[in-house]
Amino acid sequence: MRTMETAPLAEEAFRVLREVCAKIGIDARGARLLRLRSNAVFKLSGNAVAGTSAAGNSAAGGEMVVRIATAPDALTRLPVVVEVARWLADRGFPTVRPADEVADQPIVHDGRVVTFWRYVPSRGRPTTRQLGRVLRSLHREPVPPVGLRTLTDPLAEVRHAVHRAEVLTATQRSWLSDRIEELTGRWRDLDTGSPVLLHGDAWIDNLLRCQDGHVVLCDWDGVAVGPREWDLVHTYHGQRRFGLSASDVDEFAHAYGSDLRLWPGYSTLMEVRDMYAVGIHIRNASGDPFSRQELPRRLDSLTRGDGHARWYMAAPA
């Protein structure tokens, strides 16, 4: 946590948090940085939401989490993200809910896009079996009546990051660009099933285990309509790169009701997911010490064709 607190990206996020909260009448003192990847995620202190905001919002609905997006396309995506999460919550689906007392979300401040969410007290780690069940339920939901994007190019953000990044050498940029185009062509040739409502980043860390043992899905930034395989691959990729076990994957497949490893497009999808997982660190490396540390590890294993090198979500202890 110390490295995140001293990183330019984290410092900017704290500044945006303080200024946005001051604007809408919420106390940001004591805010705690929970995560810094695709979003800077803050937990506000328990007394931060007492009272009424300057915008006339009653802010007594409980503790809140604030998400400050780092992705360049956040403003085009997040209004729909908030709408879909609220729609699912109203239907009784196990999801985090936007903080309804903060009006007119998302809030744009100094080029950053900010959203407020209900805080979910959690305890312990959810299981991949629970994740499989939640995704099975999600993929049975109808597509909500909002302007959801269709997932046609999962590597679009990575391509954009590669073209703009100053942290890459010319050789790295050339190799990544060629590899992205190859994988994009292979993605388009995949034989997937009927499109469904996708979470878009259905990794175990985006499932919260509540204190009563139930689970809820959070982090809906990637919500879209597209092939269910994109939601499923995260868990299989977790065994490949992030320390999940074979039994974790087996339990996930059993709970979902099908095993992605039996699908002919499995290998291609895993390689696409590998490339996707590099994009955030290309984008954040200039301002985040962990991304500067992790990016070379991931690039090295990709260029060497090492499909099993361990990657990390945070600096190893």
PDB file of C-alpha atoms in Angstrom:
ATOM      1  CA  MET A   1       0.000   0.000   0.000  1.00  0.00           C
ATOM      2  CA  ARG A   2       2.861   2.402   0.660  1.00  0.00           C
ATOM      3  CA  THR A   3       3.927   2.292  -3.004  1.00  0.00           C
ATOM      4  CA  MET A   4       0.411   3.134  -4.168  1.00  0.00           C
ATOM      5  CA  GLU A   5       0.156   6.067  -1.765  1.00  0.00           C
ATOM      6  CA  THR A   6       3.321   7.664  -3.142  1.00  0.00           C
ATOM      7  CA  ALA A   7       2.587   6.958  -6.810  1.00  0.00           C
ATOM      8  CA  PRO A   8       1.612   9.902  -9.042  1.00  0.00           C
ATOM      9  CA  LEU A   9      -1.482   8.010 -10.218  1.00  0.00           C
ATOM     10  CA  ALA A  10      -2.627   7.475  -6.635  1.00  0.00           C
ATOM     11  CA  GLU A  11      -1.866  11.064  -5.668  1.00  0.00           C
ATOM     12  CA  GLU A  12      -3.979  12.314  -8.562  1.00  0.00           C
ATOM     13  CA  ALA A  13      -6.818   9.985  -7.553  1.00  0.00           C
ATOM     14  CA  PHE A  14      -6.756  11.282  -3.964  1.00  0.00           C
ATOM     15  CA  ARG A  15      -6.907  14.849  -5.266  1.00  0.00           C
ATOM     16  CA  VAL A  16      -9.868  14.093  -7.518  1.00  0.00           C
ATOM     17  CA  LEU A  17     -11.617  12.289  -4.654  1.00  0.00           C
ATOM     18  CA  ARG A  18     -11.228  15.242  -2.294  1.00  0.00           C
ATOM     19  CA  GLU A  19     -12.384  17.789  -4.859  1.00  0.00           C
ATOM     20  CA  VAL A  20     -15.422  15.798  -6.040  1.00  0.00           C
ATOM     21  CA  CYS A  21     -16.547  15.006  -2.503  1.00  0.00           C
ATOM     22  CA  ALA A  22     -16.179  18.652  -1.513  1.00  0.00           C
ATOM     23  CA  LYS A  23     -18.290  19.660  -4.506  1.00  0.00           C
ATOM     24  CA  ILE A  24     -21.207  17.390  -3.550  1.00  0.00           C
ATOM     25  CA  GLY A  25     -20.917  17.815   0.210  1.00  0.00           C
ATOM     26  CA  ILE A  26     -19.425  14.478   1.252  1.00  0.00           C
ATOM     27  CA  ASP A  27     -16.587  14.246   3.765  1.00  0.00           C
ATOM     28  CA  ALA A  28     -13.563  12.527   2.169  1.00  0.00           C
ATOM     29  CA  ARG A  29     -11.404  12.668   5.290  1.00  0.00           C
ATOM     30  CA  GLY A  30     -10.205   9.213   6.280  1.00  0.00           C
ATOM     31  CA  ALA A  31     -10.837   7.750   2.821  1.00  0.00           C
ATOM     32  CA  ARG A  32      -8.855   4.579   2.239  1.00  0.00           C
ATOM     33  CA  LEU A  33      -7.428   3.463  -1.121  1.00  0.00           C
ATOM     34  CA  LEU A  34      -8.523  -0.138  -1.643  1.00  0.00           C
ATOM     35  CA  ARG A  35      -7.246  -0.800  -5.151  1.00  0.00           C
ATOM     36  CA  LEU A  36      -5.527   0.902  -8.059  1.00  0.00           C
ATOM     37  CA  ARG A  37      -5.871  -0.856 -11.397  1.00  0.00           C
ATOM     38  CA  SER A  38      -8.511   0.034 -13.977  1.00  0.00           C
ATOM     39  CA  ASN A  39     -10.021   2.229 -11.268  1.00  0.00           C
ATOM     40  CA  ALA A  40      -8.800   3.905  -8.151  1.00  0.00           C
ATOM     41  CA  VAL A  41     -11.224   2.490  -5.576  1.00  0.00           C
ATOM     42  CA  PHE A  42     -11.727   4.285  -2.251  1.00  0.00           C
ATOM     43  CA  LYS A  43     -13.712   3.348   0.848  1.00  0.00           C
ATOM     44  CA  LEU A  44     -15.133   6.403   2.569  1.00  0.00           C
ATOM     45  CA  SER A  45     -15.109   6.462   6.359  1.00  0.00           C
ATOM     46  CA  GLY A  46     -18.322   5.624   8.152  1.00  0.00           C
ATOM     47  CA  ASN A  47     -19.204   9.223   9.030  1.00  0.00           C
ATOM     48  CA  ALA A  48     -18.421  10.563   5.561  1.00  0.00           C
ATOM     49  CA  VAL A  49     -21.947  10.080   4.264  1.00  0.00           C
ATOM     50  CA  ALA A  50     -23.887  11.646   7.094  1.00  0.00           C
ATOM     51  CA  GLY A  51     -25.934  14.732   6.318  1.00  0.00           C
ATOM     52  CA  THR A  52     -27.051  16.317   3.092  1.00  0.00           C
ATOM     53  CA  SER A  53     -24.877  17.208   0.143  1.00  0.00           C
ATOM     54  CA  ALA A  54     -24.564  20.591  -1.482  1.00  0.00           C
ATOM     55  CA  ALA A  55     -26.419  19.163  -4.464  1.00  0.00           C
ATOM     56  CA  GLY A  56     -29.410  18.320  -2.267  1.00  0.00           C
ATOM     57  CA  ASN A  57     -28.599  14.605  -2.007  1.00  0.00           C
ATOM     58  CA  SER A  58     -29.530  12.909   1.216  1.00  0.00           C
ATOM     59  CA  ALA A  59     -26.364  11.006   2.024  1.00  0.00           C
ATOM     60  CA  ALA A  60     -27.523   8.850   4.908  1.00  0.00           C
ATOM     61  CA  GLY A  61     -27.881   5.569   3.052  1.00  0.00           C
ATOM     62  CA  GLY A  62     -24.833   3.869   4.537  1.00  0.00           C
ATOM     63  CA  GLU A  63     -21.155   3.557   3.740  1.00  0.00           C
ATOM     64  CA  MET A  64     -19.921   4.170   0.239  1.00  0.00           C
ATOM     65  CA  VAL A  65     -17.179   3.222  -2.183  1.00  0.00           C
ATOM     66  CA  VAL A  66     -15.903   5.737  -4.731  1.00  0.00           C
ATOM     67  CA  ARG A  67     -14.461   4.608  -8.054  1.00  0.00           C
ATOM     68  CA  ILE A  68     -12.305   6.947 -10.138  1.00  0.00           C
ATOM     69  CA  ALA A  69     -11.813   5.567 -13.628  1.00  0.00           C
ATOM     70  CA  THR A  70      -8.449   5.611 -15.379  1.00  0.00           C
ATOM     71  CA  ALA A  71      -9.603   4.188 -18.727  1.00  0.00           C
ATOM     72  CA  PRO A  72      -9.747   6.716 -21.597  1.00  0.00           C
ATOM     73  CA  ASP A  73     -13.255   5.656 -22.687  1.00  0.00           C
ATOM     74  CA  ALA A  74     -14.794   5.764 -19.189  1.00  0.00           C
ATOM     75  CA  LEU A  75     -17.202   8.619 -19.916  1.00  0.00           C
ATOM     76  CA  THR A  76     -18.791   6.765 -22.821  1.00  0.00           C
ATOM     77  CA  ARG A  77     -19.216   3.555 -20.804  1.00  0.00           C
ATOM     78  CA  LEU A  78     -20.002   4.477 -17.212  1.00  0.00           C
ATOM     79  CA  PRO A  79     -23.502   5.978 -17.581  1.00  0.00           C
ATOM     80  CA  VAL A  80     -24.631   2.598 -18.945  1.00  0.00           C
ATOM     81  CA  VAL A  81     -22.629   0.743 -16.263  1.00  0.00           C
ATOM     82  CA  VAL A  82     -24.486   2.575 -13.495  1.00  0.00           C
ATOM     83  CA  GLU A  83     -27.830   2.000 -15.212  1.00  0.00           C
ATOM     84  CA  VAL A  84     -27.272  -1.734 -15.722  1.00  0.00           C
ATOM     85  CA  ALA A  85     -26.105  -2.310 -12.137  1.00  0.00           C
ATOM     86  CA  ARG A  86     -29.176  -0.512 -10.795  1.00  0.00           C
ATOM     87  CA  TRP A  87     -31.451  -2.468 -13.160  1.00  0.00           C
ATOM     88  CA  LEU A  88     -29.969  -5.786 -12.018  1.00  0.00           C
ATOM     89  CA  ALA A  89     -30.194  -4.808  -8.338  1.00  0.00           C
ATOM     90  CA  ASP A  90     -33.860  -3.891  -8.802  1.00  0.00           C
ATOM     91  CA  ARG A  91     -34.443  -7.370 -10.266  1.00  0.00           C
ATOM     92  CA  GLY A  92     -32.887  -8.988  -7.187  1.00  0.00           C
ATOM     93  CA  PHE A  93     -29.658 -10.051  -8.874  1.00  0.00           C
ATOM     94  CA  PRO A  94     -26.726 -10.224  -6.411  1.00  0.00           C
ATOM     95  CA  THR A  95     -24.828  -7.081  -7.376  1.00  0.00           C
ATOM     96  CA  VAL A  96     -23.433  -3.981  -5.756  1.00  0.00           C
ATOM     97  CA  ARG A  97     -25.760  -1.030  -6.150  1.00  0.00           C
ATOM     98  CA  PRO A  98     -24.941   2.538  -7.154  1.00  0.00           C
ATOM     99  CA  ALA A  99     -25.359   5.040  -4.323  1.00  0.00           C
ATOM    100  CA  ASP A 100     -28.754   6.409  -5.296  1.00  0.00           C
ATOM    101  CA  GLU A 101     -28.406   9.425  -2.987  1.00  0.00           C
ATOM    102  CA  VAL A 102     -25.620  10.810  -5.209  1.00  0.00           C
ATOM    103  CA  ALA A 103     -27.490  12.303  -8.135  1.00  0.00           C
ATOM    104  CA  ASP A 104     -26.424  12.587 -11.761  1.00  0.00           C
ATOM    105  CA  GLN A 105     -23.833   9.848 -11.834  1.00  0.00           C
ATOM    106  CA  PRO A 106     -21.262   9.535 -13.223  1.00  0.00           C
ATOM    107  CA  ILE A 107     -19.605  12.774 -12.176  1.00  0.00           C
ATOM    108  CA  VAL A 108     -16.905  14.176 -14.462  1.00  0.00           C
ATOM    109  CA  HIS A 109     -14.170  16.190 -12.759  1.00  0.00           C
ATOM    110  CA  ASP A 110     -10.913  17.374 -14.287  1.00  0.00           C
ATOM    111  CA  GLY A 111     -11.095  14.738 -17.009  1.00  0.00           C
ATOM    112  CA  ARG A 112     -11.778  11.884 -14.562  1.00  0.00           C
ATOM    113  CA  VAL A 113     -15.050   9.973 -14.296  1.00  0.00           C
ATOM    114  CA  VAL A 114     -16.248   9.262 -10.761  1.00  0.00           C
ATOM    115  CA  THR A 115     -19.005   6.965  -9.497  1.00  0.00           C
ATOM    116  CA  PHE A 116     -20.347   6.259  -6.004  1.00  0.00           C
ATOM    117  CA  TRP A 117     -21.496   2.813  -4.872  1.00  0.00           C
ATOM    118  CA  ARG A 118     -22.975   1.196  -1.782  1.00  0.00           C
ATOM    119  CA  TYR A 119     -20.288  -0.416   0.359  1.00  0.00           C
ATOM    120  CA  VAL A 120     -20.695  -4.171   0.878  1.00  0.00           C
ATOM    121  CA  PRO A 121     -19.116  -5.423   4.124  1.00  0.00           C
ATOM    122  CA  SER A 122     -17.329  -8.633   3.218  1.00  0.00           C
ATOM    123  CA  ARG A 123     -15.644 -11.425   5.100  1.00  0.00           C
ATOM    124  CA  GLY A 124     -13.481 -14.227   3.777  1.00  0.00           C
ATOM    125  CA  ARG A 125     -12.830 -15.229   0.206  1.00  0.00           C
ATOM    126  CA  PRO A 126     -15.589 -16.348  -2.153  1.00  0.00           C
ATOM    127  CA  THR A 127     -15.206 -19.618  -4.013  1.00  0.00           C
ATOM    128  CA  THR A 128     -15.024 -20.322  -7.706  1.00  0.00           C
ATOM    129  CA  ARG A 129     -18.084 -22.516  -7.202  1.00  0.00           C
ATOM    130  CA  GLN A 130     -20.014 -19.429  -6.084  1.00  0.00           C
ATOM    131  CA  LEU A 131     -18.674 -17.483  -9.052  1.00  0.00           C
ATOM    132  CA  GLY A 132     -19.823 -20.199 -11.443  1.00  0.00           C
ATOM    133  CA  ARG A 133     -23.337 -20.106  -9.997  1.00  0.00           C
ATOM    134  CA  VAL A 134     -23.558 -16.316 -10.182  1.00  0.00           C
ATOM    135  CA  LEU A 135     -22.409 -16.265 -13.811  1.00  0.00           C
ATOM    136  CA  ARG A 136     -24.855 -19.005 -14.731  1.00  0.00           C
ATOM    137  CA  SER A 137     -27.625 -16.800 -13.298  1.00  0.00           C
ATOM    138  CA  LEU A 138     -26.314 -13.681 -15.009  1.00  0.00           C
ATOM    139  CA  HIS A 139     -26.181 -15.328 -18.414  1.00  0.00           C
ATOM    140  CA  ARG A 140     -29.835 -16.312 -18.019  1.00  0.00           C
ATOM    141  CA  GLU A 141     -30.898 -12.706 -17.429  1.00  0.00           C
ATOM    142  CA  PRO A 142     -32.462 -10.805 -20.327  1.00  0.00           C
ATOM    143  CA  VAL A 143     -30.450  -8.052 -21.943  1.00  0.00           C
ATOM    144  CA  PRO A 144     -31.507  -4.827 -20.172  1.00  0.00           C
ATOM    145  CA  PRO A 145     -33.281  -2.107 -22.166  1.00  0.00           C
ATOM    146  CA  VAL A 146     -30.307   0.264 -22.235  1.00  0.00           C
ATOM    147  CA  GLY A 147     -27.677   1.141 -24.822  1.00  0.00           C
ATOM    148  CA  LEU A 148     -25.246  -1.656 -24.058  1.00  0.00           C
ATOM    149  CA  ARG A 149     -22.211  -2.067 -26.271  1.00  0.00           C
ATOM    150  CA  THR A 150     -21.544  -5.315 -28.076  1.00  0.00           C
ATOM    151  CA  LEU A 151     -18.210  -6.955 -27.364  1.00  0.00           C
ATOM    152  CA  THR A 152     -16.703  -7.286 -30.825  1.00  0.00           C
ATOM    153  CA  ASP A 153     -13.074  -6.358 -30.163  1.00  0.00           C
ATOM    154  CA  PRO A 154     -11.812  -7.260 -26.654  1.00  0.00           C
ATOM    155  CA  LEU A 155      -8.321  -5.957 -27.441  1.00  0.00           C
ATOM    156  CA  ALA A 156      -9.410  -2.464 -28.535  1.00  0.00           C
ATOM    157  CA  GLU A 157      -8.222  -0.809 -25.306  1.00  0.00           C
ATOM    158  CA  VAL A 158      -4.901  -2.665 -25.418  1.00  0.00           C
ATOM    159  CA  ARG A 159      -4.352  -1.561 -29.020  1.00  0.00           C
ATOM    160  CA  HIS A 160      -5.042   2.036 -27.997  1.00  0.00           C
ATOM    161  CA  ALA A 161      -2.661   1.787 -25.033  1.00  0.00           C
ATOM    162  CA  VAL A 162       0.134   0.338 -27.186  1.00  0.00           C
ATOM    163  CA  HIS A 163      -0.128   3.163 -29.717  1.00  0.00           C
ATOM    164  CA  ARG A 164       0.035   5.864 -27.034  1.00  0.00           C
ATOM    165  CA  ALA A 165       2.388   4.419 -24.418  1.00  0.00           C
ATOM    166  CA  GLU A 166       5.753   6.051 -23.848  1.00  0.00           C
ATOM    167  CA  VAL A 167       6.928   3.193 -21.617  1.00  0.00           C
ATOM    168  CA  LEU A 168       7.333   0.780 -24.546  1.00  0.00           C
ATOM    169  CA  THR A 169      10.363   0.485 -26.787  1.00  0.00           C
ATOM    170  CA  ALA A 170       9.884   0.594 -30.542  1.00  0.00           C
ATOM    171  CA  THR A 171      10.547  -3.150 -30.675  1.00  0.00           C
ATOM    172  CA  GLN A 172       7.975  -3.887 -27.982  1.00  0.00           C
ATOM    173  CA  ARG A 173       5.383  -1.677 -29.651  1.00  0.00           C
ATOM    174  CA  SER A 174       5.911  -3.373 -33.008  1.00  0.00           C
ATOM    175  CA  TRP A 175       5.694  -6.877 -31.535  1.00  0.00           C
ATOM    176  CA  LEU A 176       2.582  -6.062 -29.527  1.00  0.00           C
ATOM    177  CA  SER A 177       0.848  -4.421 -32.479  1.00  0.00           C
ATOM    178  CA  ASP A 178       1.469  -7.427 -34.715  1.00  0.00           C
ATOM    179  CA  ARG A 179       0.384  -9.858 -32.018  1.00  0.00           C
ATOM    180  CA  ILE A 180      -2.799  -7.910 -31.295  1.00  0.00           C
ATOM    181  CA  GLU A 181      -3.788  -7.966 -34.950  1.00  0.00           C
ATOM    182  CA  GLU A 182      -3.123 -11.695 -35.190  1.00  0.00           C
ATOM    183  CA  LEU A 183      -5.227 -12.421 -32.098  1.00  0.00           C
ATOM    184  CA  THR A 184      -7.999 -10.090 -33.242  1.00  0.00           C
ATOM    185  CA  GLY A 185      -8.321 -12.046 -36.461  1.00  0.00           C
ATOM    186  CA  ARG A 186      -8.432 -15.336 -34.574  1.00  0.00           C
ATOM    187  CA  TRP A 187     -11.049 -13.915 -32.185  1.00  0.00           C
ATOM    188  CA  ARG A 188     -13.301 -13.008 -35.098  1.00  0.00           C
ATOM    189  CA  ASP A 189     -13.090 -16.582 -36.378  1.00  0.00           C
ATOM    190  CA  LEU A 190     -14.252 -18.129 -33.074  1.00  0.00           C
ATOM    191  CA  ASP A 191     -17.489 -20.106 -33.177  1.00  0.00           C
ATOM    192  CA  THR A 192     -19.329 -18.794 -30.114  1.00  0.00           C
ATOM    193  CA  GLY A 193     -22.898 -19.299 -28.967  1.00  0.00           C
ATOM    194  CA  SER A 194     -25.757 -16.812 -28.794  1.00  0.00           C
ATOM    195  CA  PRO A 195     -24.781 -13.499 -27.174  1.00  0.00           C
ATOM    196  CA  VAL A 196     -25.681 -12.959 -23.513  1.00  0.00           C
ATOM    197  CA  LEU A 197     -25.423 -10.214 -20.906  1.00  0.00           C
ATOM    198  CA  LEU A 198     -21.743 -10.194 -19.890  1.00  0.00           C
ATOM    199  CA  HIS A 199     -20.161  -8.922 -16.716  1.00  0.00           C
ATOM    200  CA  GLY A 200     -17.004  -8.387 -18.754  1.00  0.00           C
ATOM    201  CA  ASP A 201     -14.408  -8.854 -15.988  1.00  0.00           C
ATOM    202  CA  ALA A 202     -15.717 -11.911 -14.162  1.00  0.00           C
ATOM    203  CA  TRP A 203     -12.621 -12.578 -12.078  1.00  0.00           C
ATOM    204  CA  ILE A 204     -12.929 -14.007  -8.552  1.00  0.00           C
ATOM    205  CA  ASP A 205     -11.679 -10.710  -7.048  1.00  0.00           C
ATOM    206  CA  ASN A 206     -14.819  -9.008  -8.405  1.00  0.00           C
ATOM    207  CA  LEU A 207     -17.028 -11.288  -6.311  1.00  0.00           C
ATOM    208  CA  LEU A 208     -17.618 -10.139  -2.730  1.00  0.00           C
ATOM    209  CA  ARG A 209     -18.505 -12.593   0.030  1.00  0.00           C
ATOM    210  CA  CYS A 210     -20.956 -10.914   2.382  1.00  0.00           C
ATOM    211  CA  GLN A 211     -20.848 -11.523   6.122  1.00  0.00           C
ATOM    212  CA  ASP A 212     -23.812 -13.908   5.873  1.00  0.00           C
ATOM    213  CA  GLY A 213     -21.970 -16.008   3.261  1.00  0.00           C
ATOM    214  CA  HIS A 214     -23.871 -14.789   0.221  1.00  0.00           C
ATOM    215  CA  VAL A 215     -21.945 -13.238  -2.658  1.00  0.00           C
ATOM    216  CA  VAL A 216     -22.440 -10.206  -4.905  1.00  0.00           C
ATOM    217  CA  LEU A 217     -20.750  -9.161  -8.130  1.00  0.00           C
ATOM    218  CA  CYS A 218     -19.010  -5.803  -8.325  1.00  0.00           C
ATOM    219  CA  ASP A 219     -16.985  -3.822 -10.898  1.00  0.00           C
ATOM    220  CA  TRP A 220     -19.344  -3.718 -13.875  1.00  0.00           C
ATOM    221  CA  ASP A 221     -17.142  -1.484 -16.024  1.00  0.00           C
ATOM    222  CA  GLY A 222     -16.843  -4.151 -18.723  1.00  0.00           C
ATOM    223  CA  VAL A 223     -20.563  -4.921 -18.974  1.00  0.00           C
ATOM    224  CA  ALA A 224     -21.587  -5.719 -22.538  1.00  0.00           C
ATOM    225  CA  VAL A 225     -23.495  -8.094 -24.755  1.00  0.00           C
ATOM    226  CA  GLY A 226     -21.340 -10.838 -26.199  1.00  0.00           C
ATOM    227  CA  PRO A 227     -20.159 -14.458 -26.051  1.00  0.00           C
ATOM    228  CA  ARG A 228     -20.469 -16.093 -22.631  1.00  0.00           C
ATOM    229  CA  GLU A 229     -17.007 -17.558 -23.138  1.00  0.00           C
ATOM    230  CA  TRP A 230     -15.490 -14.141 -22.389  1.00  0.00           C
ATOM    231  CA  ASP A 231     -16.889 -14.216 -18.843  1.00  0.00           C
ATOM    232  CA  LEU A 232     -15.844 -17.831 -18.327  1.00  0.00           C
ATOM    233  CA  VAL A 233     -12.224 -17.551 -19.452  1.00  0.00           C
ATOM    234  CA  HIS A 234     -11.159 -15.390 -16.504  1.00  0.00           C
ATOM    235  CA  THR A 235     -11.219 -18.330 -14.082  1.00  0.00           C
ATOM    236  CA  TYR A 236      -9.272 -20.632 -16.411  1.00  0.00           C
ATOM    237  CA  HIS A 237      -6.797 -17.841 -17.001  1.00  0.00           C
ATOM    238  CA  GLY A 238      -6.548 -17.502 -13.235  1.00  0.00           C
ATOM    239  CA  GLN A 239      -5.065 -20.993 -13.070  1.00  0.00           C
ATOM    240  CA  ARG A 240      -2.683 -20.187 -15.887  1.00  0.00           C
ATOM    241  CA  ARG A 241      -1.341 -16.940 -14.426  1.00  0.00           C
ATOM    242  CA  PHE A 242      -2.653 -16.029 -10.975  1.00  0.00           C
ATOM    243  CA  GLY A 243      -2.466 -19.029  -8.691  1.00  0.00           C
ATOM    244  CA  LEU A 244      -5.878 -20.673  -8.910  1.00  0.00           C
ATOM    245  CA  SER A 245      -5.750 -24.447  -8.633  1.00  0.00           C
ATOM    246  CA  ALA A 246      -7.063 -27.132 -10.975  1.00  0.00           C
ATOM    247  CA  SER A 247      -9.725 -27.968  -8.387  1.00  0.00           C
ATOM    248  CA  ASP A 248     -10.799 -24.291  -8.355  1.00  0.00           C
ATOM    249  CA  VAL A 249     -11.378 -24.495 -12.091  1.00  0.00           C
ATOM    250  CA  ASP A 250     -13.123 -27.869 -11.851  1.00  0.00           C
ATOM    251  CA  GLU A 251     -15.536 -26.502  -9.228  1.00  0.00           C
ATOM    252  CA  PHE A 252     -16.219 -23.429 -11.347  1.00  0.00           C
ATOM    253  CA  ALA A 253     -16.991 -25.529 -14.431  1.00  0.00           C
ATOM    254  CA  HIS A 254     -19.259 -27.858 -12.452  1.00  0.00           C
ATOM    255  CA  ALA A 255     -21.177 -24.940 -10.921  1.00  0.00           C
ATOM    256  CA  TYR A 256     -21.594 -23.167 -14.261  1.00  0.00           C
ATOM    257  CA  GLY A 257     -22.663 -26.344 -16.022  1.00  0.00           C
ATOM    258  CA  SER A 258     -20.081 -26.570 -18.796  1.00  0.00           C
ATOM    259  CA  ASP A 259     -16.309 -26.726 -19.123  1.00  0.00           C
ATOM    260  CA  LEU A 260     -14.605 -24.183 -21.380  1.00  0.00           C
ATOM    261  CA  ARG A 261     -11.609 -26.496 -21.746  1.00  0.00           C
ATOM    262  CA  LEU A 262     -13.727 -28.709 -24.011  1.00  0.00           C
ATOM    263  CA  TRP A 263     -14.480 -25.841 -26.421  1.00  0.00           C
ATOM    264  CA  PRO A 264     -12.405 -25.769 -29.658  1.00  0.00           C
ATOM    265  CA  GLY A 265     -11.667 -22.050 -29.260  1.00  0.00           C
ATOM    266  CA  TYR A 266     -10.216 -22.420 -25.757  1.00  0.00           C
ATOM    267  CA  SER A 267      -6.556 -21.949 -26.697  1.00  0.00           C
ATOM    268  CA  THR A 268      -7.217 -18.825 -28.763  1.00  0.00           C
ATOM    269  CA  LEU A 269      -9.377 -17.311 -26.039  1.00  0.00           C
ATOM    270  CA  MET A 270      -6.683 -17.886 -23.423  1.00  0.00           C
ATOM    271  CA  GLU A 271      -4.119 -16.118 -25.620  1.00  0.00           C
ATOM    272  CA  VAL A 272      -6.509 -13.193 -26.144  1.00  0.00           C
ATOM    273  CA  ARG A 273      -7.005 -12.983 -22.388  1.00  0.00           C
ATOM    274  CA  ASP A 274      -3.227 -13.004 -21.878  1.00  0.00           C
ATOM    275  CA  MET A 275      -2.885  -9.985 -24.143  1.00  0.00           C
ATOM    276  CA  TYR A 276      -5.869  -8.235 -22.548  1.00  0.00           C
ATOM    277  CA  ALA A 277      -4.212  -8.567 -19.125  1.00  0.00           C
ATOM    278  CA  VAL A 278      -1.199  -6.548 -20.292  1.00  0.00           C
ATOM    279  CA  GLY A 279      -3.181  -3.452 -21.308  1.00  0.00           C
ATOM    280  CA  ILE A 280      -3.838  -1.991 -17.865  1.00  0.00           C
ATOM    281  CA  HIS A 281      -0.144  -2.061 -16.979  1.00  0.00           C
ATOM    282  CA  ILE A 282       0.854  -0.419 -20.253  1.00  0.00           C
ATOM    283  CA  ARG A 283      -1.623   2.357 -19.497  1.00  0.00           C
ATOM    284  CA  ASN A 284      -0.663   2.802 -15.820  1.00  0.00           C
ATOM    285  CA  ALA A 285       3.095   2.195 -15.884  1.00  0.00           C
ATOM    286  CA  SER A 286       4.033   5.857 -16.101  1.00  0.00           C
ATOM    287  CA  GLY A 287       2.234   6.665 -12.838  1.00  0.00           C
ATOM    288  CA  ASP A 288       2.089   3.448 -10.814  1.00  0.00           C
ATOM    289  CA  PRO A 289       5.189   1.687  -9.406  1.00  0.00           C
ATOM    290  CA  PHE A 290       3.544  -1.746  -9.373  1.00  0.00           C
ATOM    291  CA  SER A 291       2.597  -1.508 -13.052  1.00  0.00           C
ATOM    292  CA  ARG A 292       6.187  -0.554 -13.885  1.00  0.00           C
ATOM    293  CA  GLN A 293       7.307  -3.676 -12.030  1.00  0.00           C
ATOM    294  CA  GLU A 294       4.683  -6.035 -13.442  1.00  0.00           C
ATOM    295  CA  LEU A 295       4.695  -4.932 -17.084  1.00  0.00           C
ATOM    296  CA  PRO A 296       8.187  -6.310 -17.915  1.00  0.00           C
ATOM    297  CA  ARG A 297       7.284  -9.625 -16.285  1.00  0.00           C
ATOM    298  CA  ARG A 298       4.202 -10.018 -18.456  1.00  0.00           C
ATOM    299  CA  LEU A 299       5.851  -8.811 -21.650  1.00  0.00           C
ATOM    300  CA  ASP A 300       8.808 -11.136 -21.148  1.00  0.00           C
ATOM    301  CA  SER A 301       6.626 -14.216 -20.746  1.00  0.00           C
ATOM    302  CA  LEU A 302       4.484 -13.270 -23.753  1.00  0.00           C
ATOM    303  CA  THR A 303       7.403 -12.678 -26.098  1.00  0.00           C
ATOM    304  CA  ARG A 304       9.036 -15.943 -24.980  1.00  0.00           C
ATOM    305  CA  GLY A 305       5.773 -17.842 -25.498  1.00  0.00           C
ATOM    306  CA  ASP A 306       5.719 -18.912 -21.839  1.00  0.00           C
ATOM    307  CA  GLY A 307       2.070 -19.706 -21.187  1.00  0.00           C
ATOM    308  CA  HIS A 308       2.477 -20.546 -17.502  1.00  0.00           C
ATOM    309  CA  ALA A 309       4.737 -17.882 -15.958  1.00  0.00           C
ATOM    310  CA  ARG A 310       3.180 -16.540 -12.772  1.00  0.00           C
ATOM    311  CA  TRP A 311       1.760 -13.017 -12.915  1.00  0.00           C
ATOM    312  CA  TYR A 312       0.642 -10.881  -9.974  1.00  0.00           C
ATOM    313  CA  MET A 313      -2.257  -8.620  -9.061  1.00  0.00           C
ATOM    314  CA  ALA A 314      -0.171  -6.848  -6.433  1.00  0.00           C
ATOM    315  CA  ALA A 315       3.476  -6.778  -5.436  1.00  0.00           C
ATOM    316  CA  PRO A 316       4.506 -10.196  -4.045  1.00  0.00           C
ATOM    317  CA  ALA A 317       4.967 -10.130  -0.266  1.00  0.00           C
TER     318      ALA A 317
END
